[in-house]
Amino acid sequence: MSLGNTPERWGWVSQMLHWVIALLIVAIAIIGLTMVDLPNSPRKISVYALHKSLGLTVLALATVRLAWRLYAGAPRPVPGVPAWQHRTASVTHTALYLLMFAMPLTGWWFNSAAGYPLQWFEAFNLPPLVPEDKVQRALAGQLHEAGFWLLLLLVLAHAGAALVHHVVQRDDTLRRMLPRRRR
Ligand code: HEM
Ligand code: HEM
């Protein structure tokens, strides 16, 4: 597989970033939804720390991904796919890019306004984005949660569309985001 994108396919860098970020987001979401109900304990604190460290990893990878996307471009549209579907996909992809940044940033904002410390895998500390503030804490918390439900909706539609292309239309939409099988 080539490193960069070709007119027909996503290259290795784009595919790696796409699937690693997708897996991380699924893991972070499962951790996020379950951690809030854990009883107070040292384990709860370490599960929260894992949620935050993985979320910050998404922020870093999303930055690399956006830079790579701007540098390497995208394959041309899959032949035979109607124009309205390209437009819908572009809007969805733009929203997914925005949420890849908005989720970690609202999390970081919430954490800062709540006055909690922030570390990346115990390797280094990150500074608060804002001083402790009850109003901002509530606002950031609501945006973090609402952003998540929007992300879930878009990812379900996005993955569903990829599967419909693969199984019903039988075009290359999903295949070109997957490593090629050896003959
Ligand atoms: C892709 C990144 C992220 C996703 C998908 C995500 C998702 C979630 C979800 C689903 C919840 C539970 C629902 C809620 O109460 O809001 C949650 C809670 C939380 N997240 Fe994240 N999160 C991400 C990144 C981060 C980051 C980077 C931080 C901190 C630096 C963070 C801090 C928190 C905190 C502190 C809570 C608990 C909120 C509370 O106690 O009410 N998140 N997150
Ligand atoms: C879990 C199931 C998923 C499947 C089956 C899937 C499938 C795909 C496929 C087939 C493409 C290529 C579309 C094309 O060539 O026109 C694509 C692109 C894309 N996907 Fe996913 N995806 C999934 C999850 C995610 C997640 C969790 C995110 C991020 C939140 C995401 C964000 C994107 C973005 C932004 C693009 C456009 C890439 C670009 O233009 O740079 N995907 N996805």
mmCIF file of C-alpha atoms and ligand atoms in Angstrom:
data_model
loop_
_atom_site.group_PDB
_atom_site.id
_atom_site.type_symbol
_atom_site.label_atom_id
_atom_site.label_comp_id
_atom_site.label_asym_id
_atom_site.label_seq_id
_atom_site.Cartn_x
_atom_site.Cartn_y
_atom_site.Cartn_z
ATOM 1 C CA MET A 1 0.000 0.000 0.000
ATOM 2 C CA SER A 2 1.357 3.438 -0.776
ATOM 3 C CA LEU A 3 2.053 5.819 2.082
ATOM 4 C CA GLY A 4 0.180 8.724 0.526
ATOM 5 C CA ASN A 5 -3.296 8.835 -1.020
ATOM 6 C CA THR A 6 -3.718 8.002 -4.708
ATOM 7 C CA PRO A 7 -6.609 9.205 -6.905
ATOM 8 C CA GLU A 8 -8.344 5.834 -6.254
ATOM 9 C CA ARG A 9 -7.502 4.954 -2.633
ATOM 10 C CA TRP A 10 -6.685 6.264 0.807
ATOM 11 C CA GLY A 11 -2.999 5.598 1.595
ATOM 12 C CA TRP A 12 -1.472 4.013 4.685
ATOM 13 C CA VAL A 13 -1.161 7.222 6.720
ATOM 14 C CA SER A 14 -4.821 8.245 6.207
ATOM 15 C CA GLN A 15 -6.068 4.705 6.873
ATOM 16 C CA MET A 16 -3.998 4.279 10.049
ATOM 17 C CA LEU A 17 -5.132 7.637 11.407
ATOM 18 C CA HIS A 18 -8.777 6.944 10.495
ATOM 19 C CA TRP A 19 -8.966 3.531 12.177
ATOM 20 C CA VAL A 20 -6.786 4.278 15.212
ATOM 21 C CA ILE A 21 -8.871 7.395 15.982
ATOM 22 C CA ALA A 22 -12.122 5.456 15.381
ATOM 23 C CA LEU A 23 -11.041 2.712 17.835
ATOM 24 C CA LEU A 24 -9.894 5.253 20.409
ATOM 25 C CA ILE A 25 -13.204 7.130 20.203
ATOM 26 C CA VAL A 26 -15.202 3.929 20.735
ATOM 27 C CA ALA A 27 -13.037 3.036 23.778
ATOM 28 C CA ILE A 28 -13.213 6.579 25.219
ATOM 29 C CA ALA A 29 -17.001 6.668 24.773
ATOM 30 C CA ILE A 30 -17.497 3.332 26.559
ATOM 31 C CA ILE A 31 -15.193 4.437 29.398
ATOM 32 C CA GLY A 32 -16.893 7.879 29.585
ATOM 33 C CA LEU A 33 -20.417 6.457 29.763
ATOM 34 C CA THR A 34 -19.548 3.894 32.465
ATOM 35 C CA MET A 35 -17.054 5.869 34.617
ATOM 36 C CA VAL A 36 -19.563 8.479 35.822
ATOM 37 C CA ASP A 37 -21.541 5.820 37.766
ATOM 38 C CA LEU A 38 -18.533 4.198 39.489
ATOM 39 C CA PRO A 39 -18.475 4.524 43.288
ATOM 40 C CA ASN A 40 -15.847 6.987 44.571
ATOM 41 C CA SER A 41 -12.562 5.100 44.861
ATOM 42 C CA PRO A 42 -8.943 5.280 43.662
ATOM 43 C CA ARG A 43 -10.050 3.058 40.746
ATOM 44 C CA LYS A 44 -12.583 5.697 39.669
ATOM 45 C CA ILE A 45 -9.811 8.288 39.600
ATOM 46 C CA SER A 46 -7.583 6.085 37.446
ATOM 47 C CA VAL A 47 -10.450 5.292 35.042
ATOM 48 C CA TYR A 48 -11.110 9.058 34.673
ATOM 49 C CA ALA A 49 -7.377 9.589 34.113
ATOM 50 C CA LEU A 50 -7.411 6.955 31.359
ATOM 51 C CA HIS A 51 -10.461 8.620 29.723
ATOM 52 C CA LYS A 52 -8.648 11.963 29.721
ATOM 53 C CA SER A 53 -5.288 10.611 28.504
ATOM 54 C CA LEU A 54 -6.925 8.726 25.624
ATOM 55 C CA GLY A 55 -8.998 11.841 24.808
ATOM 56 C CA LEU A 56 -5.869 13.996 24.694
ATOM 57 C CA THR A 57 -4.304 11.378 22.395
ATOM 58 C CA VAL A 58 -7.258 11.873 20.023
ATOM 59 C CA LEU A 59 -6.632 15.637 20.130
ATOM 60 C CA ALA A 60 -2.984 15.132 19.107
ATOM 61 C CA LEU A 61 -3.809 12.563 16.409
ATOM 62 C CA ALA A 62 -6.654 14.731 15.040
ATOM 63 C CA THR A 63 -4.148 17.590 14.636
ATOM 64 C CA VAL A 64 -1.770 15.320 12.700
ATOM 65 C CA ARG A 65 -4.715 14.005 10.678
ATOM 66 C CA LEU A 66 -5.990 17.429 9.707
ATOM 67 C CA ALA A 67 -2.481 18.542 8.697
ATOM 68 C CA TRP A 68 -2.029 15.357 6.629
ATOM 69 C CA ARG A 69 -5.448 15.829 5.013
ATOM 70 C CA LEU A 70 -4.563 19.399 3.999
ATOM 71 C CA TYR A 71 -1.162 18.277 2.697
ATOM 72 C CA ALA A 72 -2.070 14.945 1.028
ATOM 73 C CA GLY A 73 -5.628 15.706 -0.152
ATOM 74 C CA ALA A 74 -8.227 12.992 -0.776
ATOM 75 C CA PRO A 75 -8.908 10.393 -3.475
ATOM 76 C CA ARG A 76 -11.334 11.512 -6.163
ATOM 77 C CA PRO A 77 -15.038 10.705 -5.607
ATOM 78 C CA VAL A 78 -15.984 7.050 -6.000
ATOM 79 C CA PRO A 79 -17.330 6.660 -9.559
ATOM 80 C CA GLY A 80 -21.087 6.139 -9.836
ATOM 81 C CA VAL A 81 -21.961 7.747 -6.491
ATOM 82 C CA PRO A 82 -24.575 10.526 -6.959
ATOM 83 C CA ALA A 83 -23.522 14.132 -6.291
ATOM 84 C CA TRP A 84 -25.965 14.580 -3.372
ATOM 85 C CA GLN A 85 -24.251 11.712 -1.548
ATOM 86 C CA HIS A 86 -20.826 13.341 -2.027
ATOM 87 C CA ARG A 87 -22.196 16.575 -0.619
ATOM 88 C CA THR A 88 -23.810 14.823 2.365
ATOM 89 C CA ALA A 89 -20.574 12.903 3.006
ATOM 90 C CA SER A 90 -18.493 16.115 2.861
ATOM 91 C CA VAL A 91 -20.760 17.851 5.389
ATOM 92 C CA THR A 92 -20.653 14.786 7.682
ATOM 93 C CA HIS A 93 -16.852 14.478 7.399
ATOM 94 C CA THR A 94 -16.403 18.183 8.210
ATOM 95 C CA ALA A 95 -18.639 17.796 11.278
ATOM 96 C CA LEU A 96 -16.665 14.698 12.355
ATOM 97 C CA TYR A 97 -13.404 16.649 12.042
ATOM 98 C CA LEU A 98 -14.870 19.454 14.174
ATOM 99 C CA LEU A 99 -16.027 16.969 16.825
ATOM 100 C CA MET A 100 -12.608 15.240 16.912
ATOM 101 C CA PHE A 101 -11.342 18.588 18.245
ATOM 102 C CA ALA A 102 -14.429 19.753 20.146
ATOM 103 C CA MET A 103 -14.750 16.608 22.296
ATOM 104 C CA PRO A 104 -11.245 16.672 23.791
ATOM 105 C CA LEU A 105 -11.271 20.481 24.081
ATOM 106 C CA THR A 106 -14.617 20.654 25.924
ATOM 107 C CA GLY A 107 -13.339 17.811 28.163
ATOM 108 C CA TRP A 108 -10.172 19.768 28.905
ATOM 109 C CA TRP A 109 -12.231 22.938 29.447
ATOM 110 C CA PHE A 110 -14.596 21.115 31.862
ATOM 111 C CA ASN A 111 -11.641 19.605 33.726
ATOM 112 C CA SER A 112 -9.976 23.021 34.045
ATOM 113 C CA ALA A 113 -13.114 24.844 35.215
ATOM 114 C CA ALA A 114 -13.719 22.050 37.777
ATOM 115 C CA GLY A 115 -10.203 22.603 39.126
ATOM 116 C CA TYR A 116 -9.051 19.016 38.498
ATOM 117 C CA PRO A 117 -5.424 18.263 37.616
ATOM 118 C CA LEU A 118 -4.635 16.918 34.149
ATOM 119 C CA GLN A 119 -1.879 14.516 33.094
ATOM 120 C CA TRP A 120 -1.128 12.582 29.943
ATOM 121 C CA PHE A 121 -0.527 8.960 31.062
ATOM 122 C CA GLU A 122 1.462 10.166 34.116
ATOM 123 C CA ALA A 123 4.135 11.345 31.648
ATOM 124 C CA PHE A 124 3.559 15.100 31.910
ATOM 125 C CA ASN A 125 1.111 17.656 33.275
ATOM 126 C CA LEU A 126 -1.081 19.890 31.145
ATOM 127 C CA PRO A 127 -2.042 23.395 32.257
ATOM 128 C CA PRO A 128 -5.667 24.403 32.905
ATOM 129 C CA LEU A 129 -7.328 26.242 29.999
ATOM 130 C CA VAL A 130 -9.292 28.494 32.403
ATOM 131 C CA PRO A 131 -9.307 29.124 36.171
ATOM 132 C CA GLU A 132 -11.852 27.306 38.378
ATOM 133 C CA ASP A 133 -15.357 28.564 37.554
ATOM 134 C CA LYS A 134 -18.756 26.984 38.353
ATOM 135 C CA VAL A 135 -20.633 28.510 35.400
ATOM 136 C CA GLN A 136 -18.002 27.451 32.860
ATOM 137 C CA ARG A 137 -17.840 24.011 34.443
ATOM 138 C CA ALA A 138 -21.584 23.512 33.896
ATOM 139 C CA LEU A 139 -21.465 24.904 30.350
ATOM 140 C CA ALA A 140 -18.427 22.843 29.304
ATOM 141 C CA GLY A 141 -19.956 19.715 30.878
ATOM 142 C CA GLN A 142 -23.180 20.200 28.914
ATOM 143 C CA LEU A 143 -21.303 20.834 25.661
ATOM 144 C CA HIS A 144 -19.121 17.746 26.259
ATOM 145 C CA GLU A 145 -22.197 15.586 26.751
ATOM 146 C CA ALA A 146 -24.283 17.094 23.918
ATOM 147 C CA GLY A 147 -21.239 16.885 21.612
ATOM 148 C CA PHE A 148 -20.972 13.212 22.404
ATOM 149 C CA TRP A 149 -24.583 12.440 21.422
ATOM 150 C CA LEU A 150 -24.141 14.386 18.186
ATOM 151 C CA LEU A 151 -20.898 12.484 17.516
ATOM 152 C CA LEU A 152 -22.657 9.172 18.160
ATOM 153 C CA LEU A 153 -25.464 10.066 15.738
ATOM 154 C CA LEU A 154 -23.036 11.123 13.004
ATOM 155 C CA VAL A 155 -20.750 8.097 13.456
ATOM 156 C CA LEU A 156 -23.735 5.729 13.240
ATOM 157 C CA ALA A 157 -24.947 7.436 10.047
ATOM 158 C CA HIS A 158 -21.383 7.531 8.667
ATOM 159 C CA ALA A 159 -20.599 3.866 9.385
ATOM 160 C CA GLY A 160 -24.092 2.856 8.224
ATOM 161 C CA ALA A 161 -23.576 4.683 4.921
ATOM 162 C CA ALA A 162 -20.189 2.959 4.442
ATOM 163 C CA LEU A 163 -21.845 -0.439 4.983
ATOM 164 C CA VAL A 164 -24.726 0.326 2.589
ATOM 165 C CA HIS A 165 -22.173 1.301 -0.077
ATOM 166 C CA HIS A 166 -20.329 -1.953 0.510
ATOM 167 C CA VAL A 167 -23.219 -4.397 0.753
ATOM 168 C CA VAL A 168 -26.001 -2.823 -1.351
ATOM 169 C CA GLN A 169 -24.260 -0.600 -3.922
ATOM 170 C CA ARG A 170 -21.165 -2.850 -3.902
ATOM 171 C CA ASP A 171 -18.877 0.074 -4.745
ATOM 172 C CA ASP A 172 -15.343 0.859 -3.511
ATOM 173 C CA THR A 173 -16.259 3.381 -0.775
ATOM 174 C CA LEU A 174 -15.372 1.111 2.174
ATOM 175 C CA ARG A 175 -12.721 -0.934 0.344
ATOM 176 C CA ARG A 176 -10.594 2.118 -0.369
ATOM 177 C CA MET A 177 -10.415 2.898 3.362
ATOM 178 C CA LEU A 178 -9.254 -0.705 4.071
ATOM 179 C CA PRO A 179 -5.883 -2.367 3.407
ATOM 180 C CA ARG A 180 -5.887 -4.250 0.094
ATOM 181 C CA ARG A 181 -6.048 -8.030 0.433
ATOM 182 C CA ARG A 182 -3.114 -9.935 -1.085
ATOM 183 C CA ARG A 183 -4.058 -11.908 -4.163
HETATM 184 C C1 HEM B 1 -12.683 12.052 21.851
HETATM 185 C C2 HEM B 1 -12.642 12.528 23.063
HETATM 186 C C3 HEM B 1 -13.691 12.340 24.136
HETATM 187 C C4 HEM B 1 -14.921 11.706 24.101
HETATM 188 C C5 HEM B 1 -15.599 10.996 22.930
HETATM 189 C C6 HEM B 1 -15.492 11.832 25.437
HETATM 190 C C7 HEM B 1 -16.725 11.323 25.832
HETATM 191 C C8 HEM B 1 -17.256 11.429 27.090
HETATM 192 C C9 HEM B 1 -18.501 10.857 27.533
HETATM 193 C C10 HEM B 1 -19.442 10.017 26.653
HETATM 194 C C11 HEM B 1 -18.686 11.188 28.836
HETATM 195 C C12 HEM B 1 -19.880 10.803 29.727
HETATM 196 C C13 HEM B 1 -21.044 11.711 29.510
HETATM 197 C C14 HEM B 1 -20.917 12.973 30.291
HETATM 198 O O1 HEM B 1 -21.264 12.978 31.471
HETATM 199 O O2 HEM B 1 -20.484 14.008 29.727
HETATM 200 C C15 HEM B 1 -17.556 11.982 29.245
HETATM 201 C C16 HEM B 1 -17.387 12.527 30.496
HETATM 202 C C17 HEM B 1 -16.252 13.212 30.911
HETATM 203 N N1 HEM B 1 -15.160 13.539 30.132
HETATM 204 FE FE1 HEM B 1 -14.889 13.034 28.198
HETATM 205 N N2 HEM B 1 -14.612 12.528 26.225
HETATM 206 C C18 HEM B 1 -13.499 12.846 25.477
HETATM 207 C C19 HEM B 1 -12.375 13.514 25.897
HETATM 208 C C20 HEM B 1 -12.163 14.020 27.165
HETATM 209 C C21 HEM B 1 -10.984 14.744 27.616
HETATM 210 C C22 HEM B 1 -9.741 15.039 26.753
HETATM 211 C C23 HEM B 1 -11.179 15.090 28.907
HETATM 212 C C24 HEM B 1 -10.298 15.874 29.871
HETATM 213 C C25 HEM B 1 -9.171 16.411 29.576
HETATM 214 C C26 HEM B 1 -12.498 14.587 29.294
HETATM 215 C C27 HEM B 1 -13.065 14.733 30.534
HETATM 216 C C28 HEM B 1 -14.261 14.221 30.920
HETATM 217 C C29 HEM B 1 -14.794 14.348 32.270
HETATM 218 C C30 HEM B 1 -14.089 15.037 33.451
HETATM 219 C C31 HEM B 1 -16.038 13.718 32.251
HETATM 220 C C32 HEM B 1 -17.011 13.565 33.435
HETATM 221 C C33 HEM B 1 -18.008 14.643 33.403
HETATM 222 C C34 HEM B 1 -18.853 14.608 34.658
HETATM 223 O O3 HEM B 1 -18.385 14.120 35.684
HETATM 224 O O4 HEM B 1 -19.984 15.105 34.572
HETATM 225 N N3 HEM B 1 -13.060 13.945 28.207
HETATM 226 N N4 HEM B 1 -16.687 12.120 28.166
HETATM 227 C C1 HEM B 2 -16.637 2.688 13.027
HETATM 228 C C2 HEM B 2 -16.998 2.652 11.812
HETATM 229 C C3 HEM B 2 -16.505 3.527 10.693
HETATM 230 C C4 HEM B 2 -16.558 3.173 9.382
HETATM 231 C C5 HEM B 2 -17.108 1.878 8.811
HETATM 232 C C6 HEM B 2 -15.980 4.277 8.614
HETATM 233 C C7 HEM B 2 -15.811 4.288 7.238
HETATM 234 C C8 HEM B 2 -15.242 5.296 6.490
HETATM 235 C C9 HEM B 2 -14.962 5.255 5.071
HETATM 236 C C10 HEM B 2 -15.273 4.062 4.168
HETATM 237 C C11 HEM B 2 -14.437 6.453 4.708
HETATM 238 C C12 HEM B 2 -13.970 6.869 3.289
HETATM 239 C C13 HEM B 2 -15.059 7.591 2.564
HETATM 240 C C14 HEM B 2 -14.612 7.958 1.173
HETATM 241 O O1 HEM B 2 -13.629 7.424 0.667
HETATM 242 O O2 HEM B 2 -15.262 8.825 0.563
HETATM 243 C C15 HEM B 2 -14.371 7.279 5.891
HETATM 244 C C16 HEM B 2 -13.910 8.586 5.919
HETATM 245 C C17 HEM B 2 -13.922 9.379 7.041
HETATM 246 N N1 HEM B 2 -14.243 8.964 8.337
HETATM 247 FE FE1 HEM B 2 -14.906 7.135 8.898
HETATM 248 N N2 HEM B 2 -15.629 5.288 9.467
HETATM 249 C C18 HEM B 2 -15.918 4.876 10.753
HETATM 250 C C19 HEM B 2 -15.706 5.612 11.908
HETATM 251 C C20 HEM B 2 -15.295 6.934 11.947
HETATM 252 C C21 HEM B 2 -15.126 7.715 13.156
HETATM 253 C C22 HEM B 2 -15.352 7.236 14.604
HETATM 254 C C23 HEM B 2 -14.717 8.966 12.756
HETATM 255 C C24 HEM B 2 -14.386 10.168 13.576
HETATM 256 C C25 HEM B 2 -15.068 10.659 14.505
HETATM 257 C C26 HEM B 2 -14.640 8.971 11.308
HETATM 258 C C27 HEM B 2 -14.297 10.066 10.540
HETATM 259 C C28 HEM B 2 -14.108 10.061 9.170
HETATM 260 C C29 HEM B 2 -13.736 11.234 8.390
HETATM 261 C C30 HEM B 2 -13.514 12.657 8.925
HETATM 262 C C31 HEM B 2 -13.616 10.809 7.063
HETATM 263 C C32 HEM B 2 -13.232 11.686 5.864
HETATM 264 C C33 HEM B 2 -11.766 11.579 5.697
HETATM 265 C C34 HEM B 2 -11.172 12.773 5.015
HETATM 266 O O3 HEM B 2 -11.789 13.351 4.109
HETATM 267 O O4 HEM B 2 -10.054 13.121 5.429
HETATM 268 N N3 HEM B 2 -14.984 7.715 10.848
HETATM 269 N N4 HEM B 2 -14.862 6.554 6.971
#
